[in-house]
Each structure stands twice: as C-alpha cells, then as structure tokens.
Amino acid sequence: MKILMIGAGGTIGKMVTPALKGHEVITVGRNTGDITADISLEVAVDNLFNRVSNIDAVICTAGDSVTDNLSKMNKDQFMVGIHQKLCLQINLVLSGMKYLKDNGSFTLISGKMGEFPVNGSSGKALVNGAINSFVMAAAQEMPRGIRLNVISPSKVSDIDENELIEAYVRCLETAINGEIIRVGYNKQ
Amino acid sequence: MKILMIGAGGTIGKMVTPALKGHEVITVGRNTGDITADISLEVAVDNLFNRVSNIDAVICTAGDSVTDNLSKMNKDQFMVGIHQKLCLQINLVLSGMKYLKDNGSFTLISGKMGEFPVNGSSGKALVNGAINSFVMAAAQEMPRGIRLNVISPSKVSDIDENELIEAYVRCLETAINGEIIRVGYNKQ
C-alpha cells in the first residue's frame, strides 16, 4: 500500500510509522519528512495531492490545540485547535477524497478529551468532539469505496504501543468505516 | 429568574420562550427581540452583558450551519457553522461567565446530527459534536456555582414540545451541570 503519513515526527507518528514498514510510506511533516509541507494551509494540501499520485491511504497524526484553564482561554486560543487540528484534517479529507485511489482510506486523529474531558482541556475537547462527529457524518458520503475513520488516543503515557498499532492496522486493512477507535481509555 | 433568551425568534426559541412566562425574560435576536444584537460578533456579546445586569440564566437557541452533500461542501461552508453556531456560543460562555449571577446557568444548543448524522449533515455534525464536548469540558471549570448544559434536539418535526420545555426547565431549575439533554431522538 502507498501510505501518506502526516505528522510522522510527532509522538503518535513516531510510534506508528515504524510498524508500517511493509508498505510504501511517504512521511509528511512541517519540518521533517520525505515531503515538508505545512498542511494547515489549504494550498499546501492541494499541492501535496498533486505531487504524490496513486495514494491508497492517508494517516494524519498531526494537530495542535491549546491546553489551559477555561478562565485563561480566549477565542483566539480556541481557534488554534480549530485551525491546526480540526480544519487541517477537514481540508485533508475534502481535498484528498478527489485524489485517493478507489477503496482507499483516511485515518484521522482526535483524542480522549472529546469524550472524557478533564480540567484545562476545553480547547482540546471541542476539537476532538468535532472531529469524531465529522468522521461519523462524512464517512457515509465518501466516494468510490473510500473509508474514513478516526483514532482517539488517550494521553501518551496511557497508550499501549501494540494496541495503538493494531488500531491503525484495523483502519488500513479492514472494511471499517465511520468508526471512532478508542485507544488507552481504560488505563488507570 | 432573570433570563436572557437568545434566538427567541427561531423555531426552538418560539417553542420555549412562552413557557418561561413565570420569569423575567429578555429576548435577544439579530432582527427582533427586546434587544437586537448580532451575537456572532464578540463586541456585541460584551455589550450585551454590560447592558443587562443581574442575569440568572442565559439560554441560546440560535446558530446557523450549512447543510449540503459532502461533495459540495468546501472549507468556507464548514466555517459558517464554526463561526455562527460554535464560536458564537463559546463567546457567550467566555464573556457571560464573568457577568452571570452566582449559581446562574447557561443552556446552549447542539443537535442530534452530532451523534447520529445523516447524509448532508457533515457541516452540522461537526459543530454539534464540538459544542457537546465543549460543554462537558467547560462545565467542570465554571466559576461561582454557574452551571453549563446543552440541549441536543432532533429535527423539529420529531420534537414533542412538552419534552423540549421540560428539558429547558431541568437546565434552569435543577442542579445538573455538564449534561447533554437529548430531545426527540427516539421518534420514528
């Protein structure tokens, strides 16, 4: 499979990318990777798909949001997550769905705070909840057998690496569509 | 109770506002109401809370988003819901939490498409999911006993008016906090 791996240099990306070595993986990052691109910019997303053809799967493990107490959050801080994690992934799907091969797949990333928020997580929670709902909705309308799922990881210290890799493999290699796959939620 | 009712002229607002007649209700709308204000503008929200003091409760039933097939949605269309339904309600909470009376309450609005999306609802789904997660997160951090909940209605034709009013009364008059109250989900 030819896989575009966005955010390979991040924490989750570093855990997952080595496990994909049976595939042709093209890493994309803001500063590092086979291709460097700031995919928070719409034009960069279009360029990316114009440059790399015959993609079977897109995995996105990239996305920033602000963590702070609600009393210290203002609209601009909420907008960081909206632009850098939510819109970034929506653009990836809206643009990529035109280019991906038939029966390809998108695997996005959200996070546990969307469902089980703790103090200081409102900026993250909102974005993660939005991504989960977007995936459930948009998966129903993907063209040409393309599938769309999302991994929702807990905080890194609660993640079992094998469980995480298994989640990504399920998204790549099984027929699931529109699923939120929760990883590390039960760790105490 | 002194209640600020935002979106009183909308479909849900028209069903709920008459049921609040035992309270002092101040209606706010873009074009109609005791106060006319476009609360999608941050400055208008601040003005609103500066103008009306001693508010016990804010109910928001306002919010626009775009409904269309995914293949016809672009980023700008997703941004309509993000600005006009999501950011609008976040601003209302971020600003209002400084002004509301102790033990006051916010009741926001999301919608069934955030959890059970149908074709054409991706723009709605994303925003509703974001609002639900925001409420669960932010409710934990509200100051001075202020509560924050959200009503998630099904489509209007599936809503029983009494059930809807009961949901708003629960948000106003009981101790619930951080709850998503689903209305009309089970109607066939």
Coordinates of C-alpha atoms in Angstrom, one line a residue:
Chain A
M1 CA 0.0 0.0 0.0
K2 CA 1.2 3.5 -0.7
I3 CA 0.6 5.5 2.5
L4 CA 0.9 9.2 3.1
M5 CA 1.8 9.6 6.8
I6 CA 1.2 13.1 8.0
G7 CA 2.8 14.0 11.4
A8 CA 5.3 11.2 11.3
G9 CA 7.7 13.3 13.5
G10 CA 5.1 13.7 16.3
T11 CA 4.7 11.4 19.4
I12 CA 2.0 9.2 17.9
G13 CA 3.6 9.3 14.4
K14 CA 6.8 8.0 15.8
M15 CA 5.1 5.1 17.4
V16 CA 3.1 4.1 14.3
T17 CA 5.4 4.8 11.4
P18 CA 7.9 2.1 12.0
A19 CA 5.1 -0.5 12.2
L20 CA 4.1 0.3 8.6
K21 CA 7.4 -0.8 7.1
G22 CA 5.7 -3.5 4.9
H23 CA 4.2 -0.6 3.0
E24 CA 5.5 2.3 0.9
V25 CA 5.3 5.1 3.4
I26 CA 5.7 8.7 2.4
T27 CA 6.2 10.9 5.5
V28 CA 5.0 14.4 5.6
G29 CA 5.8 17.0 8.3
R30 CA 6.1 20.7 8.8
N31 CA 9.8 20.5 9.4
T32 CA 10.9 16.9 8.7
G33 CA 9.8 14.0 6.4
D34 CA 10.1 12.8 2.8
I35 CA 8.0 15.9 2.0
T36 CA 7.9 19.0 4.1
A37 CA 4.6 20.9 4.0
D38 CA 2.5 23.0 6.3
I39 CA -0.8 21.2 5.7
S40 CA -2.7 23.7 7.8
L41 CA -2.6 25.8 4.6
E42 CA -5.2 24.7 2.1
V43 CA -2.9 25.3 -0.9
A44 CA -0.3 23.0 0.7
V45 CA -2.8 20.2 0.9
D46 CA -3.7 20.5 -2.8
N47 CA -0.1 20.7 -3.7
L48 CA 0.6 17.5 -1.7
F49 CA -2.1 15.5 -3.5
N50 CA -1.0 16.9 -6.9
R51 CA 2.6 15.9 -6.2
V52 CA 2.0 12.3 -4.9
S53 CA -0.2 10.1 -7.0
N54 CA -1.8 6.7 -6.5
I55 CA -2.2 7.0 -2.8
D56 CA -4.0 4.2 -1.1
A57 CA -4.2 5.6 2.4
V58 CA -3.7 8.9 4.3
I59 CA -2.9 8.7 8.0
C60 CA -2.9 12.0 9.9
T61 CA -1.4 12.1 13.4
A62 CA -0.8 15.8 13.3
G63 CA -2.7 18.6 15.1
D64 CA -2.2 21.3 17.7
S65 CA -4.5 22.7 20.2
V66 CA -4.2 24.9 23.4
T67 CA -4.4 23.3 26.8
D68 CA -5.2 25.8 29.6
N69 CA -7.7 26.6 32.3
L70 CA -11.1 27.9 31.0
S71 CA -10.6 31.2 32.8
K72 CA -7.5 31.8 30.8
M73 CA -8.8 30.7 27.4
N74 CA -10.0 33.3 24.9
K75 CA -11.4 32.9 21.5
D76 CA -8.0 33.1 19.8
Q77 CA -6.8 30.1 21.9
F78 CA -9.9 28.1 20.9
M79 CA -9.1 29.0 17.2
V80 CA -5.7 27.4 17.4
G81 CA -7.2 23.9 17.7
I82 CA -10.0 24.8 15.3
H83 CA -7.4 25.8 12.6
Q84 CA -4.5 23.5 13.4
K85 CA -6.3 20.2 14.2
L86 CA -9.9 20.4 13.0
C87 CA -9.8 22.4 9.7
L88 CA -6.4 20.9 8.9
Q89 CA -8.0 17.4 8.9
I90 CA -11.2 18.5 7.1
N91 CA -9.1 20.1 4.3
L92 CA -7.1 16.8 4.1
V93 CA -10.3 14.9 3.5
L94 CA -12.1 17.4 1.3
S95 CA -9.1 17.6 -1.0
G96 CA -7.8 14.1 -0.7
M97 CA -11.1 12.4 -1.4
K98 CA -10.7 13.6 -5.0
Y99 CA -7.2 12.0 -5.4
L100 CA -7.2 8.8 -3.3
K101 CA -7.4 5.5 -5.1
D102 CA -10.7 3.6 -5.2
N103 CA -11.3 1.9 -1.8
G104 CA -8.6 3.9 -0.2
S105 CA -8.8 5.1 3.4
F106 CA -8.3 8.2 5.6
T107 CA -7.4 7.7 9.3
L108 CA -7.7 10.9 11.3
I109 CA -6.8 11.7 14.9
S110 CA -9.0 13.1 17.7
G111 CA -8.4 12.3 21.5
K112 CA -10.0 11.1 24.7
M113 CA -10.7 14.6 26.0
G114 CA -13.5 14.9 23.5
E115 CA -15.4 12.3 25.5
F116 CA -13.9 12.4 28.9
P117 CA -12.5 15.9 29.4
V118 CA -10.5 16.9 32.5
N119 CA -9.8 20.4 33.8
G120 CA -7.9 22.6 31.3
S121 CA -9.0 20.5 28.2
S122 CA -11.8 22.6 26.8
G123 CA -9.8 23.7 23.8
K124 CA -8.8 20.1 23.0
A125 CA -12.3 18.7 23.9
L126 CA -14.1 20.8 21.4
V127 CA -11.8 20.0 18.6
N128 CA -11.8 16.2 19.3
G129 CA -15.6 16.1 19.6
A130 CA -15.9 18.0 16.3
I131 CA -13.5 15.5 14.5
N132 CA -15.4 12.5 15.8
S133 CA -18.7 13.8 14.6
F134 CA -17.3 14.9 11.3
V135 CA -15.9 11.4 10.7
M136 CA -19.2 9.7 11.6
A137 CA -21.0 12.1 9.2
A138 CA -18.6 12.3 6.3
A139 CA -17.8 8.6 6.2
Q140 CA -21.3 8.0 4.9
E141 CA -20.7 10.1 1.9
M142 CA -17.2 9.2 0.8
P143 CA -16.9 8.4 -2.9
R144 CA -15.5 5.3 -4.7
G145 CA -15.4 3.0 -1.7
I146 CA -13.0 5.3 0.2
R147 CA -13.3 4.8 4.0
L148 CA -12.8 7.4 6.8
N149 CA -12.1 6.5 10.4
V150 CA -10.5 8.2 13.4
I151 CA -8.2 7.1 16.2
S152 CA -9.0 8.7 19.6
P153 CA -5.9 8.1 21.8
S154 CA -5.7 8.7 25.5
K155 CA -2.7 10.6 26.8
V156 CA 0.6 9.2 25.6
S157 CA 1.6 7.6 29.0
D158 CA -1.7 5.6 29.0
I159 CA -1.2 4.2 25.5
D160 CA 0.0 0.6 24.9
E161 CA 2.0 0.8 21.7
N162 CA 0.8 -2.5 20.4
E163 CA -2.9 -1.5 20.9
L164 CA -2.2 1.7 19.1
I165 CA -0.6 0.0 16.1
E166 CA -3.4 -2.6 16.0
A167 CA -5.9 0.3 15.8
Y168 CA -4.1 1.8 12.8
V169 CA -3.8 -1.6 11.1
R170 CA -7.6 -2.1 11.5
C171 CA -8.2 1.2 9.8
L172 CA -5.9 0.4 6.9
E173 CA -6.7 -3.2 6.3
T174 CA -10.3 -4.0 7.4
A175 CA -13.6 -2.7 5.9
I176 CA -14.5 -0.5 8.9
N177 CA -15.9 3.0 8.0
G178 CA -17.0 5.9 10.2
E179 CA -15.6 4.3 13.3
I180 CA -14.1 6.1 16.3
I181 CA -11.4 3.7 17.6
R182 CA -10.5 4.5 21.3
V183 CA -7.0 3.6 22.4
G184 CA -5.8 3.6 26.0
Y185 CA -9.1 4.8 27.5
N186 CA -9.2 2.1 30.3
K187 CA -5.8 2.6 31.7
Q188 CA -5.9 3.8 35.3
Chain B
M1 CA -35.3 34.4 37.5
K2 CA -33.9 36.9 35.0
I3 CA -33.3 35.1 31.8
L4 CA -31.5 36.2 28.7
M5 CA -33.1 34.3 25.8
I6 CA -31.0 34.4 22.6
G7 CA -32.7 33.3 19.4
A8 CA -36.2 33.7 20.7
G9 CA -37.5 34.3 17.2
G10 CA -36.1 31.0 15.9
T11 CA -38.0 27.7 15.7
I12 CA -36.8 26.3 19.0
G13 CA -36.9 29.7 20.6
K14 CA -40.6 30.2 19.7
M15 CA -41.5 26.9 21.3
V16 CA -39.6 27.6 24.6
T17 CA -40.0 31.3 25.2
P18 CA -43.7 31.3 26.0
A19 CA -43.2 28.5 28.6
L20 CA -40.9 30.8 30.6
K21 CA -43.6 33.4 31.4
G22 CA -43.2 33.0 35.1
H23 CA -39.7 34.5 34.8
E24 CA -38.4 37.9 33.6
V25 CA -37.4 37.0 30.1
I26 CA -35.3 39.4 28.0
T27 CA -35.3 38.3 24.4
V28 CA -32.3 38.9 22.1
G29 CA -32.3 38.4 18.4
R30 CA -30.5 39.6 15.3
N31 CA -33.6 41.3 14.0
T32 CA -36.2 41.1 16.6
G33 CA -36.4 40.9 20.4
D34 CA -36.3 43.2 23.5
I35 CA -32.6 43.7 22.5
T36 CA -31.4 43.4 18.9
A37 CA -27.8 42.3 18.6
D38 CA -25.7 40.1 16.3
I39 CA -24.1 38.0 19.0
S40 CA -21.8 36.3 16.4
L41 CA -19.7 39.5 16.9
E42 CA -17.6 39.3 20.1
V43 CA -18.1 43.0 20.8
A44 CA -21.9 42.6 20.7
V45 CA -21.7 39.8 23.3
D46 CA -19.7 42.0 25.7
N47 CA -22.1 44.9 25.1
L48 CA -25.0 42.7 25.8
F49 CA -23.7 41.6 29.2
N50 CA -22.6 45.2 30.1
R51 CA -26.1 46.4 29.2
V52 CA -28.2 43.8 31.2
S53 CA -27.1 43.2 34.8
N54 CA -28.1 40.6 37.3
I55 CA -28.7 37.8 34.9
D56 CA -29.6 34.4 36.4
A57 CA -29.7 32.4 33.2
V58 CA -28.7 32.5 29.5
I59 CA -30.5 30.3 27.1
C60 CA -29.1 30.2 23.5
T61 CA -31.3 28.6 20.8
A62 CA -29.5 30.5 18.0
G63 CA -27.0 29.2 15.5
D64 CA -26.6 28.6 11.8
S65 CA -24.7 25.9 9.8
V66 CA -24.7 24.7 6.2
T67 CA -26.5 21.5 5.2
D68 CA -25.2 20.0 1.9
N69 CA -23.7 16.9 0.4
L70 CA -20.1 16.4 1.4
S71 CA -19.0 16.6 -2.3
K72 CA -20.5 20.1 -2.4
M73 CA -19.0 21.3 0.9
N74 CA -15.9 23.4 1.0
K75 CA -14.0 24.9 3.9
D76 CA -16.0 28.2 3.8
Q77 CA -19.2 26.3 4.2
F78 CA -17.8 24.4 7.3
M79 CA -16.7 27.8 8.7
V80 CA -20.3 29.1 8.6
G81 CA -21.3 26.6 11.4
I82 CA -18.0 27.1 13.2
H83 CA -18.5 30.8 13.4
Q84 CA -22.3 31.1 13.6
K85 CA -23.1 28.3 15.9
L86 CA -19.9 27.1 17.7
C87 CA -17.8 30.3 18.2
L88 CA -21.0 32.3 18.9
Q89 CA -21.8 30.0 21.8
I90 CA -18.3 29.8 23.1
N91 CA -18.1 33.6 23.2
L92 CA -21.4 33.7 25.0
V93 CA -20.0 31.5 27.8
L94 CA -16.5 33.0 27.9
S95 CA -17.9 36.5 28.2
G96 CA -21.0 35.7 30.2
M97 CA -19.3 33.7 32.9
K98 CA -17.8 36.9 34.2
Y99 CA -21.2 38.6 34.5
L100 CA -23.8 35.9 35.4
K101 CA -25.0 35.9 39.0
D102 CA -23.6 33.2 41.4
N103 CA -25.3 29.8 40.7
G104 CA -26.6 31.0 37.4
S105 CA -26.8 28.8 34.3
F106 CA -26.1 28.6 30.6
T107 CA -28.1 26.4 28.3
L108 CA -26.6 26.0 24.9
I109 CA -27.9 24.2 21.8
S110 CA -26.4 21.5 19.7
G111 CA -28.4 18.8 17.7
K112 CA -28.9 15.1 17.0
M113 CA -26.7 15.2 13.9
G114 CA -23.6 15.4 16.1
E115 CA -24.3 11.8 17.3
F116 CA -26.5 10.3 14.6
P117 CA -25.6 12.1 11.4
V118 CA -27.4 11.5 8.1
N119 CA -26.3 12.3 4.6
G120 CA -25.7 16.0 4.0
S121 CA -25.1 16.8 7.7
S122 CA -21.3 16.9 8.0
G123 CA -21.3 20.7 8.5
K124 CA -23.9 20.4 11.3
A125 CA -22.4 17.2 12.8
L126 CA -19.0 18.7 13.4
V127 CA -20.4 21.8 15.1
N128 CA -22.8 19.9 17.3
G129 CA -20.1 17.4 18.3
A130 CA -17.8 20.3 19.2
I131 CA -20.5 22.0 21.3
N132 CA -21.3 18.8 23.2
S133 CA -17.6 18.2 24.0
F134 CA -17.1 21.9 24.9
V135 CA -20.0 21.8 27.4
M136 CA -18.7 18.6 29.1
A137 CA -15.3 20.1 29.4
A138 CA -16.1 23.7 30.3
A139 CA -18.8 22.8 32.8
Q140 CA -16.2 21.4 35.2
E141 CA -14.5 24.8 35.3
M142 CA -17.3 27.3 35.6
P143 CA -16.8 29.8 38.5
R144 CA -19.2 30.7 41.4
G145 CA -21.5 27.7 41.0
I146 CA -22.5 28.6 37.5
R147 CA -23.8 25.6 35.5
L148 CA -23.5 24.8 31.8
N149 CA -25.6 22.4 29.9
V150 CA -26.7 21.8 26.3
I151 CA -29.9 20.7 24.7
S152 CA -29.5 18.5 21.7
P153 CA -32.7 18.5 19.7
S154 CA -33.7 16.2 16.9
K155 CA -35.3 17.7 13.8
V156 CA -38.2 19.9 14.6
S157 CA -40.9 17.5 13.3
D158 CA -39.6 14.9 15.8
I159 CA -39.8 17.1 18.8
D160 CA -42.5 16.9 21.4
E161 CA -43.0 20.5 22.7
N162 CA -43.6 19.4 26.2
E163 CA -40.5 17.2 26.3
L164 CA -38.5 20.2 24.9
I165 CA -39.8 22.6 27.5
E166 CA -39.2 20.1 30.3
A167 CA -35.5 19.8 29.1
Y168 CA -35.1 23.6 29.4
V169 CA -36.8 23.7 32.8
R170 CA -34.4 21.0 34.0
C171 CA -31.4 23.1 32.9
L172 CA -32.8 26.2 34.6
E173 CA -34.1 24.8 37.8
T174 CA -32.2 21.6 38.8
A175 CA -28.5 21.2 39.8
I176 CA -27.5 19.4 36.6
N177 CA -24.2 20.5 35.1
G178 CA -22.2 19.4 32.0
E179 CA -25.2 17.4 30.7
I180 CA -26.2 16.8 27.1
I181 CA -30.0 16.6 27.1
R182 CA -31.3 14.8 24.1
V183 CA -34.8 15.7 22.9
G184 CA -36.8 13.8 20.3
Y185 CA -34.1 11.2 19.5
N186 CA -36.4 8.2 19.7
K187 CA -39.2 9.4 17.4
Q188 CA -39.5 7.3 14.3

